[in-house]
PDB file of C-alpha atoms in Angstrom:
ATOM      1  CA  MET A 113     118.149 117.220 154.877  1.00  0.00           C
ATOM      2  CA  ILE A 114     120.557 118.798 152.394  1.00  0.00           C
ATOM      3  CA  TYR A 115     123.199 116.201 153.222  1.00  0.00           C
ATOM      4  CA  ARG A 116     120.785 113.349 152.578  1.00  0.00           C
ATOM      5  CA  TYR A 117     119.939 114.906 149.200  1.00  0.00           C
ATOM      6  CA  ILE A 118     123.633 115.244 148.282  1.00  0.00           C
ATOM      7  CA  PHE A 119     124.275 111.674 149.412  1.00  0.00           C
ATOM      8  CA  SER A 120     121.380 110.381 147.255  1.00  0.00           C
ATOM      9  CA  VAL A 121     122.679 112.231 144.210  1.00  0.00           C
ATOM     10  CA  LEU A 122     126.175 110.795 144.721  1.00  0.00           C
ATOM     11  CA  VAL A 123     124.776 107.261 145.063  1.00  0.00           C
ATOM     12  CA  ILE A 124     122.775 107.594 141.827  1.00  0.00           C
ATOM     13  CA  PHE A 125     125.815 109.014 140.038  1.00  0.00           C
ATOM     14  CA  PHE A 126     127.964 106.147 141.310  1.00  0.00           C
ATOM     15  CA  LEU A 127     125.408 103.530 140.177  1.00  0.00           C
ATOM     16  CA  LEU A 128     125.153 105.074 136.725  1.00  0.00           C
ATOM     17  CA  LEU A 129     128.929 105.192 136.440  1.00  0.00           C
ATOM     18  CA  LEU A 130     129.159 101.601 137.608  1.00  0.00           C
ATOM     19  CA  SER A 131     126.491 100.478 135.120  1.00  0.00           C
ATOM     20  CA  ARG A 132     128.391 102.059 132.235  1.00  0.00           C
ATOM     21  CA  PHE A 133     131.537 100.279 133.388  1.00  0.00           C
ATOM     22  CA  PHE A 134     129.795  96.911 133.520  1.00  0.00           C
ATOM     23  CA  ILE A 135     127.994  97.348 130.213  1.00  0.00           C
ATOM     24  CA  PHE A 136     130.840  98.714 128.139  1.00  0.00           C
ATOM     25  CA  SER A 137     133.809  96.916 129.627  1.00  0.00           C
ATOM     26  CA  GLY A 138     134.577  93.736 127.709  1.00  0.00           C
ATOM     27  CA  ASP A 139     136.804  92.431 130.507  1.00  0.00           C
ATOM     28  CA  VAL A 140     134.243  92.439 133.307  1.00  0.00           C
ATOM     29  CA  LYS A 141     131.427  89.931 133.668  1.00  0.00           C
ATOM     30  CA  LEU A 142     128.113  91.595 132.948  1.00  0.00           C
ATOM     31  CA  ASP A 143     126.066  92.122 136.077  1.00  0.00           C
ATOM     32  CA  ASP A 144     122.717  90.691 134.996  1.00  0.00           C
ATOM     33  CA  ASN A 145     120.701  92.275 137.781  1.00  0.00           C
ATOM     34  CA  LEU A 146     122.134  95.734 137.183  1.00  0.00           C
ATOM     35  CA  HIS A 147     121.680  95.338 133.436  1.00  0.00           C
ATOM     36  CA  GLN A 148     118.024  94.375 133.917  1.00  0.00           C
ATOM     37  CA  GLU A 149     117.496  97.305 136.265  1.00  0.00           C
ATOM     38  CA  GLN A 150     118.920  99.751 133.731  1.00  0.00           C
ATOM     39  CA  PHE A 151     116.903  98.186 130.924  1.00  0.00           C
ATOM     40  CA  ASN A 152     113.642  98.616 132.833  1.00  0.00           C
ATOM     41  CA  LEU A 153     114.587 102.153 133.824  1.00  0.00           C
ATOM     42  CA  LYS A 154     115.350 103.320 130.296  1.00  0.00           C
ATOM     43  CA  TYR A 155     113.082 101.274 128.058  1.00  0.00           C
ATOM     44  CA  GLY A 156     109.425 100.365 128.094  1.00  0.00           C
ATOM     45  CA  ILE A 157     106.606  99.342 125.788  1.00  0.00           C
ATOM     46  CA  PHE A 158     103.229 100.632 126.933  1.00  0.00           C
ATOM     47  CA  ALA A 159      99.786  99.354 126.068  1.00  0.00           C
ATOM     48  CA  ILE A 160      97.466 101.766 124.295  1.00  0.00           C
ATOM     49  CA  ILE A 161      94.719 103.319 126.411  1.00  0.00           C
ATOM     50  CA  GLN A 162      91.383 102.825 124.697  1.00  0.00           C
ATOM     51  CA  PRO A 163      90.011 106.160 123.397  1.00  0.00           C
ATOM     52  CA  GLN A 164      86.593 107.183 124.672  1.00  0.00           C
ATOM     53  CA  GLU A 165      85.280 107.405 121.123  1.00  0.00           C
ATOM     54  CA  LEU A 166      86.460 107.223 117.528  1.00  0.00           C
ATOM     55  CA  ASP A 167      84.783 107.997 114.249  1.00  0.00           C
ATOM     56  CA  PHE A 168      85.429 107.840 110.548  1.00  0.00           C
ATOM     57  CA  SER A 169      83.946 110.662 108.476  1.00  0.00           C
ATOM     58  CA  GLY A 170      81.373 111.321 111.183  1.00  0.00           C
ATOM     59  CA  GLU A 171      80.355 107.650 111.458  1.00  0.00           C
ATOM     60  CA  LYS A 172      81.017 106.304 114.956  1.00  0.00           C
ATOM     61  CA  VAL A 173      83.237 103.291 115.539  1.00  0.00           C
ATOM     62  CA  PRO A 174      81.435 100.761 117.803  1.00  0.00           C
ATOM     63  CA  LEU A 175      84.114 100.613 120.506  1.00  0.00           C
ATOM     64  CA  ASN A 176      81.667  98.971 122.914  1.00  0.00           C
ATOM     65  CA  SER A 177      82.411  95.735 121.023  1.00  0.00           C
ATOM     66  CA  SER A 178      85.510  93.999 122.412  1.00  0.00           C
ATOM     67  CA  ASN A 179      86.188  92.520 118.979  1.00  0.00           C
ATOM     68  CA  ILE A 180      86.171  95.954 117.333  1.00  0.00           C
ATOM     69  CA  TRP A 181      88.483  97.383 119.994  1.00  0.00           C
ATOM     70  CA  GLU A 182      90.869  94.452 119.534  1.00  0.00           C
ATOM     71  CA  ARG A 183      91.119  95.199 115.818  1.00  0.00           C
ATOM     72  CA  ILE A 184      91.610  98.944 116.391  1.00  0.00           C
ATOM     73  CA  ASP A 185      94.166  98.287 119.128  1.00  0.00           C
ATOM     74  CA  LYS A 186      96.195  96.109 116.754  1.00  0.00           C
ATOM     75  CA  GLU A 187      96.494  98.940 114.226  1.00  0.00           C
ATOM     76  CA  LEU A 188      97.209 101.563 116.885  1.00  0.00           C
ATOM     77  CA  LEU A 189     100.040  99.429 118.279  1.00  0.00           C
ATOM     78  CA  LYS A 190     101.517  98.729 114.860  1.00  0.00           C
ATOM     79  CA  ASN A 191     101.562 102.403 113.886  1.00  0.00           C
ATOM     80  CA  THR A 192     102.642 103.696 117.298  1.00  0.00           C
ATOM     81  CA  TYR A 193     105.621 101.374 117.598  1.00  0.00           C
ATOM     82  CA  TRP A 194     106.757 101.465 113.976  1.00  0.00           C
ATOM     83  CA  GLN A 195     108.001 104.904 114.921  1.00  0.00           C
ATOM     84  CA  SER A 196     110.187 105.698 111.911  1.00  0.00           C
ATOM     85  CA  ASN A 197     107.430 104.883 109.435  1.00  0.00           C
ATOM     86  CA  THR A 198     104.779 106.895 111.253  1.00  0.00           C
ATOM     87  CA  MET A 199     107.147 109.831 111.778  1.00  0.00           C
ATOM     88  CA  LEU A 200     107.543 109.931 108.003  1.00  0.00           C
ATOM     89  CA  TYR A 201     103.754 110.130 107.722  1.00  0.00           C
ATOM     90  CA  PHE A 202     103.817 113.335 109.788  1.00  0.00           C
ATOM     91  CA  LYS A 203     106.696 114.800 107.799  1.00  0.00           C
ATOM     92  CA  LYS A 204     105.228 114.064 104.373  1.00  0.00           C
ATOM     93  CA  ALA A 205     101.663 115.001 105.334  1.00  0.00           C
ATOM     94  CA  ASN A 206     102.816 118.552 106.001  1.00  0.00           C
ATOM     95  CA  LYS A 207     104.016 118.679 102.397  1.00  0.00           C
ATOM     96  CA  TYR A 208     101.143 116.970 100.590  1.00  0.00           C
ATOM     97  CA  PHE A 209      97.980 117.426 102.676  1.00  0.00           C
ATOM     98  CA  PRO A 210      97.700 121.097 101.608  1.00  0.00           C
ATOM     99  CA  ILE A 211      97.294 119.808  98.035  1.00  0.00           C
ATOM    100  CA  ILE A 212      94.899 116.958  98.885  1.00  0.00           C
ATOM    101  CA  GLU A 213      92.627 118.691 101.423  1.00  0.00           C
ATOM    102  CA  PRO A 214      91.131 121.425  99.200  1.00  0.00           C
ATOM    103  CA  ILE A 215      90.380 118.880  96.444  1.00  0.00           C
ATOM    104  CA  LEU A 216      88.522 116.642  98.910  1.00  0.00           C
ATOM    105  CA  LYS A 217      86.569 119.688 100.086  1.00  0.00           C
ATOM    106  CA  ARG A 218      85.767 120.783  96.518  1.00  0.00           C
ATOM    107  CA  TYR A 219      84.301 117.356  95.719  1.00  0.00           C
ATOM    108  CA  ASN A 220      82.440 117.086  99.061  1.00  0.00           C
ATOM    109  CA  ILE A 221      84.488 114.123 100.255  1.00  0.00           C
ATOM    110  CA  PRO A 222      85.113 114.014 104.042  1.00  0.00           C
ATOM    111  CA  ASP A 223      88.543 115.240 105.081  1.00  0.00           C
ATOM    112  CA  ASP A 224      89.247 111.895 106.799  1.00  0.00           C
ATOM    113  CA  PHE A 225      89.886 110.343 103.389  1.00  0.00           C
ATOM    114  CA  LYS A 226      93.304 111.988 103.256  1.00  0.00           C
ATOM    115  CA  TYR A 227      94.339 109.258 105.695  1.00  0.00           C
ATOM    116  CA  LEU A 228      93.261 106.676 103.121  1.00  0.00           C
ATOM    117  CA  ALA A 229      96.045 108.007 100.879  1.00  0.00           C
ATOM    118  CA  VAL A 230      98.466 107.659 103.807  1.00  0.00           C
ATOM    119  CA  ILE A 231      97.764 103.960 104.329  1.00  0.00           C
ATOM    120  CA  GLU A 232      97.601 103.254 100.598  1.00  0.00           C
ATOM    121  CA  SER A 233     101.022 104.622  99.678  1.00  0.00           C
ATOM    122  CA  GLY A 234     102.656 106.347 102.629  1.00  0.00           C
ATOM    123  CA  LEU A 235     102.242 109.509 100.498  1.00  0.00           C
ATOM    124  CA  ASP A 236     104.696 108.253  97.929  1.00  0.00           C
ATOM    125  CA  ASN A 237     104.462 107.365  94.247  1.00  0.00           C
ATOM    126  CA  VAL A 238     104.703 103.617  94.703  1.00  0.00           C
ATOM    127  CA  VAL A 239     103.516 100.718  92.558  1.00  0.00           C
ATOM    128  CA  SER A 240     101.838  97.664  94.078  1.00  0.00           C
ATOM    129  CA  PRO A 241     102.446  94.068  92.916  1.00  0.00           C
ATOM    130  CA  SER A 242      99.008  94.204  91.272  1.00  0.00           C
ATOM    131  CA  GLY A 243      99.929  97.321  89.295  1.00  0.00           C
ATOM    132  CA  ALA A 244      98.092  99.972  91.323  1.00  0.00           C
ATOM    133  CA  ALA A 245     100.076 103.220  91.182  1.00  0.00           C
ATOM    134  CA  GLY A 246     100.519 106.638  92.732  1.00  0.00           C
ATOM    135  CA  PHE A 247      99.501 108.161  96.056  1.00  0.00           C
ATOM    136  CA  TRP A 248      95.979 106.767  95.680  1.00  0.00           C
ATOM    137  CA  GLN A 249      97.056 103.357  94.317  1.00  0.00           C
ATOM    138  CA  ILE A 250      94.700 103.395  91.341  1.00  0.00           C
ATOM    139  CA  MET A 251      94.526 100.448  88.949  1.00  0.00           C
ATOM    140  CA  LYS A 252      94.938 101.200  85.242  1.00  0.00           C
ATOM    141  CA  GLY A 253      91.378 100.189  84.339  1.00  0.00           C
ATOM    142  CA  THR A 254      89.920 102.389  87.076  1.00  0.00           C
ATOM    143  CA  ALA A 255      92.169 105.273  86.037  1.00  0.00           C
ATOM    144  CA  LEU A 256      90.929 105.105  82.449  1.00  0.00           C
ATOM    145  CA  GLU A 257      87.319 104.828  83.640  1.00  0.00           C
ATOM    146  CA  TYR A 258      87.698 108.061  85.603  1.00  0.00           C
ATOM    147  CA  GLY A 259      89.412 110.010  82.846  1.00  0.00           C
ATOM    148  CA  LEU A 260      93.100 109.652  83.650  1.00  0.00           C
ATOM    149  CA  GLU A 261      95.575 109.190  80.814  1.00  0.00           C
ATOM    150  CA  VAL A 262      97.742 106.088  81.175  1.00  0.00           C
ATOM    151  CA  ASN A 263     100.228 105.018  78.497  1.00  0.00           C
ATOM    152  CA  SER A 264     103.962 104.556  77.945  1.00  0.00           C
ATOM    153  CA  LYS A 265     104.592 108.316  77.882  1.00  0.00           C
ATOM    154  CA  ILE A 266     102.117 109.643  80.438  1.00  0.00           C
ATOM    155  CA  ASP A 267     100.591 108.172  83.584  1.00  0.00           C
ATOM    156  CA  GLU A 268      98.311 110.594  85.359  1.00  0.00           C
ATOM    157  CA  ARG A 269      97.955 108.268  88.329  1.00  0.00           C
ATOM    158  CA  TYR A 270     101.216 109.977  89.355  1.00  0.00           C
ATOM    159  CA  ASN A 271      99.681 113.440  88.991  1.00  0.00           C
ATOM    160  CA  LEU A 272      98.641 114.197  92.556  1.00  0.00           C
ATOM    161  CA  GLU A 273      95.935 116.700  91.693  1.00  0.00           C
ATOM    162  CA  LYS A 274      94.328 114.647  88.902  1.00  0.00           C
ATOM    163  CA  SER A 275      94.558 111.333  90.752  1.00  0.00           C
ATOM    164  CA  THR A 276      92.997 112.908  93.853  1.00  0.00           C
ATOM    165  CA  ILE A 277      90.084 114.088  91.717  1.00  0.00           C
ATOM    166  CA  ALA A 278      89.676 110.565  90.284  1.00  0.00           C
ATOM    167  CA  ALA A 279      89.761 109.102  93.816  1.00  0.00           C
ATOM    168  CA  CYS A 280      87.104 111.602  94.903  1.00  0.00           C
ATOM    169  CA  GLN A 281      84.849 110.613  92.010  1.00  0.00           C
ATOM    170  CA  TYR A 282      85.270 106.922  92.813  1.00  0.00           C
ATOM    171  CA  LEU A 283      84.518 107.501  96.496  1.00  0.00           C
ATOM    172  CA  GLN A 284      81.437 109.565  95.699  1.00  0.00           C
ATOM    173  CA  ASP A 285      80.139 106.802  93.437  1.00  0.00           C
ATOM    174  CA  SER A 286      80.746 104.263  96.198  1.00  0.00           C
ATOM    175  CA  TYR A 287      78.954 106.426  98.755  1.00  0.00           C
ATOM    176  CA  ASN A 288      76.019 106.766  96.383  1.00  0.00           C
ATOM    177  CA  ASN A 289      75.923 102.970  96.105  1.00  0.00           C
ATOM    178  CA  PHE A 290      76.146 102.143  99.815  1.00  0.00           C
ATOM    179  CA  GLY A 291      75.085 105.274 101.719  1.00  0.00           C
ATOM    180  CA  SER A 292      78.050 105.065 104.099  1.00  0.00           C
ATOM    181  CA  TRP A 293      81.516 106.605 103.988  1.00  0.00           C
ATOM    182  CA  THR A 294      82.892 103.641 105.930  1.00  0.00           C
ATOM    183  CA  MET A 295      81.566 101.295 103.258  1.00  0.00           C
ATOM    184  CA  ALA A 296      82.877 103.634 100.549  1.00  0.00           C
ATOM    185  CA  ALA A 297      86.352 103.296 102.093  1.00  0.00           C
ATOM    186  CA  ALA A 298      86.006  99.495 102.130  1.00  0.00           C
ATOM    187  CA  ALA A 299      84.895  99.594  98.487  1.00  0.00           C
ATOM    188  CA  TYR A 300      88.017 101.579  97.607  1.00  0.00           C
ATOM    189  CA  ASN A 301      90.028  98.546  98.662  1.00  0.00           C
ATOM    190  CA  MET A 302      87.700  95.710  97.640  1.00  0.00           C
ATOM    191  CA  GLY A 303      85.872  97.253  94.705  1.00  0.00           C
ATOM    192  CA  ASN A 304      82.210  98.189  94.503  1.00  0.00           C
ATOM    193  CA  ASN A 305      81.215  94.822  93.060  1.00  0.00           C
ATOM    194  CA  GLY A 306      83.058  92.940  95.793  1.00  0.00           C
ATOM    195  CA  VAL A 307      81.342  94.925  98.532  1.00  0.00           C
ATOM    196  CA  LYS A 308      77.965  94.499  96.840  1.00  0.00           C
ATOM    197  CA  ARG A 309      78.428  90.716  96.749  1.00  0.00           C
ATOM    198  CA  ALA A 310      79.401  90.667 100.428  1.00  0.00           C
ATOM    199  CA  ILE A 311      76.312  92.676 101.387  1.00  0.00           C
ATOM    200  CA  GLU A 312      73.965  90.483  99.354  1.00  0.00           C
ATOM    201  CA  GLY A 313      75.566  87.253 100.543  1.00  0.00           C
ATOM    202  CA  GLN A 314      75.617  88.136 104.245  1.00  0.00           C
ATOM    203  CA  GLY A 315      72.512  90.277 104.566  1.00  0.00           C
ATOM    204  CA  SER A 316      74.241  93.232 106.212  1.00  0.00           C
ATOM    205  CA  ASP A 317      75.416  96.608 104.918  1.00  0.00           C
ATOM    206  CA  ASN A 318      77.439  97.466 108.033  1.00  0.00           C
ATOM    207  CA  TYR A 319      81.216  97.217 107.544  1.00  0.00           C
ATOM    208  CA  TYR A 320      81.763  96.146 111.150  1.00  0.00           C
ATOM    209  CA  ASN A 321      79.390  93.180 110.750  1.00  0.00           C
ATOM    210  CA  LEU A 322      80.733  91.864 107.443  1.00  0.00           C
ATOM    211  CA  TYR A 323      83.113  88.930 107.056  1.00  0.00           C
ATOM    212  CA  LEU A 324      85.615  90.183 104.464  1.00  0.00           C
ATOM    213  CA  ASN A 325      88.993  89.182 103.085  1.00  0.00           C
ATOM    214  CA  SER A 326      91.930  89.799 105.422  1.00  0.00           C
ATOM    215  CA  GLU A 327      93.076  92.999 103.687  1.00  0.00           C
ATOM    216  CA  THR A 328      89.677  94.690 103.545  1.00  0.00           C
ATOM    217  CA  SER A 329      88.783  93.572 107.076  1.00  0.00           C
ATOM    218  CA  ARG A 330      91.807  95.584 108.320  1.00  0.00           C
ATOM    219  CA  TYR A 331      91.507  98.428 105.846  1.00  0.00           C
ATOM    220  CA  VAL A 332      89.183 100.867 107.604  1.00  0.00           C
ATOM    221  CA  PHE A 333      90.767 100.078 110.981  1.00  0.00           C
ATOM    222  CA  ARG A 334      94.141 101.085 109.554  1.00  0.00           C
ATOM    223  CA  ILE A 335      92.723 104.406 108.359  1.00  0.00           C
ATOM    224  CA  ILE A 336      91.083 105.096 111.728  1.00  0.00           C
ATOM    225  CA  ALA A 337      94.271 104.258 113.655  1.00  0.00           C
ATOM    226  CA  VAL A 338      96.428 106.507 111.470  1.00  0.00           C
ATOM    227  CA  LYS A 339      93.881 109.316 111.787  1.00  0.00           C
ATOM    228  CA  GLU A 340      93.822 108.967 115.592  1.00  0.00           C
ATOM    229  CA  ILE A 341      97.620 109.048 115.869  1.00  0.00           C
ATOM    230  CA  MET A 342      98.169 111.856 113.373  1.00  0.00           C
ATOM    231  CA  GLN A 343      95.536 114.023 115.055  1.00  0.00           C
ATOM    232  CA  ASN A 344      97.071 113.382 118.500  1.00  0.00           C
ATOM    233  CA  PRO A 345     100.838 113.021 117.988  1.00  0.00           C
ATOM    234  CA  LYS A 346     101.971 113.775 121.557  1.00  0.00           C
ATOM    235  CA  LYS A 347      99.403 111.369 122.997  1.00  0.00           C
ATOM    236  CA  TYR A 348     101.174 108.582 121.087  1.00  0.00           C
ATOM    237  CA  GLY A 349     104.714 109.762 121.766  1.00  0.00           C
ATOM    238  CA  PHE A 350     105.568 111.600 118.540  1.00  0.00           C
ATOM    239  CA  MET A 351     107.562 114.759 119.182  1.00  0.00           C
ATOM    240  CA  PHE A 352     108.580 117.116 116.401  1.00  0.00           C
ATOM    241  CA  ARG A 353     108.877 120.797 115.646  1.00  0.00           C
ATOM    242  CA  LYS A 354     107.281 122.590 112.726  1.00  0.00           C
ATOM    243  CA  ARG A 355     110.683 122.994 111.106  1.00  0.00           C
ATOM    244  CA  ASP A 356     111.237 119.220 111.212  1.00  0.00           C
ATOM    245  CA  LEU A 357     108.417 118.649 108.731  1.00  0.00           C
ATOM    246  CA  TYR A 358     108.788 118.559 104.958  1.00  0.00           C
ATOM    247  CA  THR A 359     107.471 121.434 102.858  1.00  0.00           C
ATOM    248  CA  MET A 360     106.666 121.897  99.205  1.00  0.00           C
ATOM    249  CA  SER A 361     109.077 124.305  97.533  1.00  0.00           C
ATOM    250  CA  LYS A 362     107.506 127.084  95.530  1.00  0.00           C
ATOM    251  CA  TYR A 363     106.873 126.424  91.877  1.00  0.00           C
ATOM    252  CA  LYS A 364     105.195 128.016  88.903  1.00  0.00           C
ATOM    253  CA  THR A 365     102.882 126.244  86.474  1.00  0.00           C
ATOM    254  CA  ILE A 366     103.060 126.468  82.706  1.00  0.00           C
ATOM    255  CA  LYS A 367     100.674 124.996  80.144  1.00  0.00           C
ATOM    256  CA  ILE A 368     102.021 123.138  77.103  1.00  0.00           C
ATOM    257  CA  ASP A 369      99.916 122.012  74.130  1.00  0.00           C
ATOM    258  CA  SER A 370     102.692 120.991  71.731  1.00  0.00           C
ATOM    259  CA  THR A 371     105.124 118.080  71.355  1.00  0.00           C
ATOM    260  CA  ILE A 372     108.310 118.118  73.447  1.00  0.00           C
ATOM    261  CA  SER A 373     110.974 116.012  71.739  1.00  0.00           C
ATOM    262  CA  SER A 374     113.456 116.253  74.617  1.00  0.00           C
ATOM    263  CA  LEU A 375     112.311 116.790  78.181  1.00  0.00           C
ATOM    264  CA  SER A 376     115.930 117.241  79.213  1.00  0.00           C
ATOM    265  CA  GLU A 377     116.295 120.224  76.882  1.00  0.00           C
ATOM    266  CA  PHE A 378     112.893 121.476  77.996  1.00  0.00           C
ATOM    267  CA  ALA A 379     114.113 121.412  81.620  1.00  0.00           C
ATOM    268  CA  LYS A 380     117.283 123.333  80.760  1.00  0.00           C
ATOM    269  CA  HIS A 381     115.223 125.930  78.908  1.00  0.00           C
ATOM    270  CA  HIS A 382     113.352 126.538  82.178  1.00  0.00           C
ATOM    271  CA  SER A 383     116.568 126.748  84.241  1.00  0.00           C
ATOM    272  CA  ILE A 384     116.175 123.415  86.014  1.00  0.00           C
ATOM    273  CA  ASN A 385     117.528 119.932  85.381  1.00  0.00           C
ATOM    274  CA  TYR A 386     115.789 116.801  84.109  1.00  0.00           C
ATOM    275  CA  LYS A 387     115.777 115.232  87.588  1.00  0.00           C
ATOM    276  CA  LEU A 388     113.803 118.118  89.095  1.00  0.00           C
ATOM    277  CA  LEU A 389     111.413 118.175  86.145  1.00  0.00           C
ATOM    278  CA  LYS A 390     110.605 114.494  86.749  1.00  0.00           C
ATOM    279  CA  GLU A 391     110.328 114.928  90.521  1.00  0.00           C
ATOM    280  CA  TYR A 392     107.790 117.741  90.188  1.00  0.00           C
ATOM    281  CA  ASN A 393     105.999 116.076  87.281  1.00  0.00           C
ATOM    282  CA  PRO A 394     106.168 112.324  88.017  1.00  0.00           C
ATOM    283  CA  TRP A 395     103.353 111.682  85.530  1.00  0.00           C
ATOM    284  CA  LEU A 396     105.958 112.069  82.775  1.00  0.00           C
ATOM    285  CA  ARG A 397     107.020 108.470  82.099  1.00  0.00           C
ATOM    286  CA  SER A 398     109.420 108.953  79.190  1.00  0.00           C
ATOM    287  CA  THR A 399     112.116 111.301  77.907  1.00  0.00           C
ATOM    288  CA  SER A 400     109.754 113.016  75.467  1.00  0.00           C
ATOM    289  CA  LEU A 401     106.136 114.129  75.283  1.00  0.00           C
ATOM    290  CA  PRO A 402     104.174 113.572  72.090  1.00  0.00           C
ATOM    291  CA  ASN A 403     101.108 115.768  71.913  1.00  0.00           C
ATOM    292  CA  TYR A 404      97.874 115.367  70.025  1.00  0.00           C
ATOM    293  CA  SER A 405      96.186 118.720  70.715  1.00  0.00           C
ATOM    294  CA  LYS A 406      95.964 118.211  74.478  1.00  0.00           C
ATOM    295  CA  GLU A 407      97.064 120.719  77.100  1.00  0.00           C
ATOM    296  CA  TYR A 408      99.321 119.622  79.961  1.00  0.00           C
ATOM    297  CA  THR A 409     100.250 121.582  83.077  1.00  0.00           C
ATOM    298  CA  PHE A 410     103.884 121.432  84.190  1.00  0.00           C
ATOM    299  CA  LYS A 411     105.247 122.389  87.601  1.00  0.00           C
ATOM    300  CA  ILE A 412     108.546 124.269  87.419  1.00  0.00           C
ATOM    301  CA  PRO A 413     110.298 124.728  90.798  1.00  0.00           C
ATOM    302  CA  LEU A 414     111.501 128.248  91.553  1.00  0.00           C
ATOM    303  CA  ASN A 415     114.004 127.410  94.273  1.00  0.00           C
ATOM    304  CA  THR A 416     117.351 126.965  92.509  1.00  0.00           C
ATOM    305  CA  SER A 417     118.963 125.759  95.760  1.00  0.00           C
ATOM    306  CA  LEU A 418     117.244 122.425  95.003  1.00  0.00           C
ATOM    307  CA  MET A 419     119.779 121.896  92.235  1.00  0.00           C
ATOM    308  CA  VAL A 420     123.272 120.518  92.676  1.00  0.00           C
ATOM    309  CA  PHE A 421     125.205 122.245  89.932  1.00  0.00           C
ATOM    310  CA  ASP A 422     127.520 120.297  87.655  1.00  0.00           C
ATOM    311  CA  ASN A 423     131.150 121.088  86.861  1.00  0.00           C
ATOM    312  CA  ILE A 424     132.102 122.275  90.331  1.00  0.00           C
ATOM    313  CA  ARG A 425     135.867 122.691  90.079  1.00  0.00           C
ATOM    314  CA  MET A 426     137.614 120.563  92.671  1.00  0.00           C
ATOM    315  CA  GLN A 427     140.924 121.837  93.980  1.00  0.00           C
ATOM    316  CA  THR A 428     143.834 119.508  93.169  1.00  0.00           C
ATOM    317  CA  GLU A 429     147.550 119.623  93.709  1.00  0.00           C
ATOM    318  CA  SER A 430     147.976 120.996  90.198  1.00  0.00           C
ATOM    319  CA  ASP A 431     145.738 123.951  91.108  1.00  0.00           C
ATOM    320  CA  LEU A 432     148.129 124.812  93.894  1.00  0.00           C
ATOM    321  CA  ASP A 433     151.217 124.918  91.652  1.00  0.00           C
TER     322      ASP A 433
END
């Protein structure tokens, strides 16, 4: 028995060695059959197994409908096999969810809405072609309506705490209008008026029964798929250690109620550089901060290892003389 085992191991080793020779040798005709065998052995794309049940904010997804499952399956496949993008979701969520989650809880918004921010921006301060900005992709008009300051010097859509509060207020208003968190999520994408028109025109207030524009018809399915994957990473093939995830470096907060003529000098005064000041306070949109009796909260990072110090003396031949 032991000899048969040793023989089998030697055969496998020989085949692997032979396959490497065929694949990497430019002078030998590629053995198509062996190449195909190795391809099938080492690479595979698997279909997604349908979950027994899914929900969004406690509202069940009607998976008994083949059409609904098709639409969920599409989003699960896209997010499972765009591995680099989804892996970044996991990494950045570890950094930013601890800021978002307690605000959602404080405003009585279901925790599932943190995944709305993920699909909106990938947890990054991006700007859409239509001008929506920040993690929550808020339009300027909506930002002003919900109390955010937006001008050439300051754009609080990029303030994660304040924009999350504005998003919570919008979502609560939408829920009050439609009585459903699923519909509130759809309204976040389509607008309350757009959803209201769809309901009145089609005689249904159920998201899964409404005929909507292509973006909104995918919107909630995208959130549900990202939630399912991020809550079950190993089930969908995502392997990482706690130390692989991004973390927020410690910072202190200071309140300023006066004009700052030079943010660069302000940063130096607080022992950081202008780049770090902007990274921790992306709502600052200029090099100065005029103030008209309003108080602003600044984040000042405490970890000086974040900085790459200038004027590092490089050793040259002249230094050696």
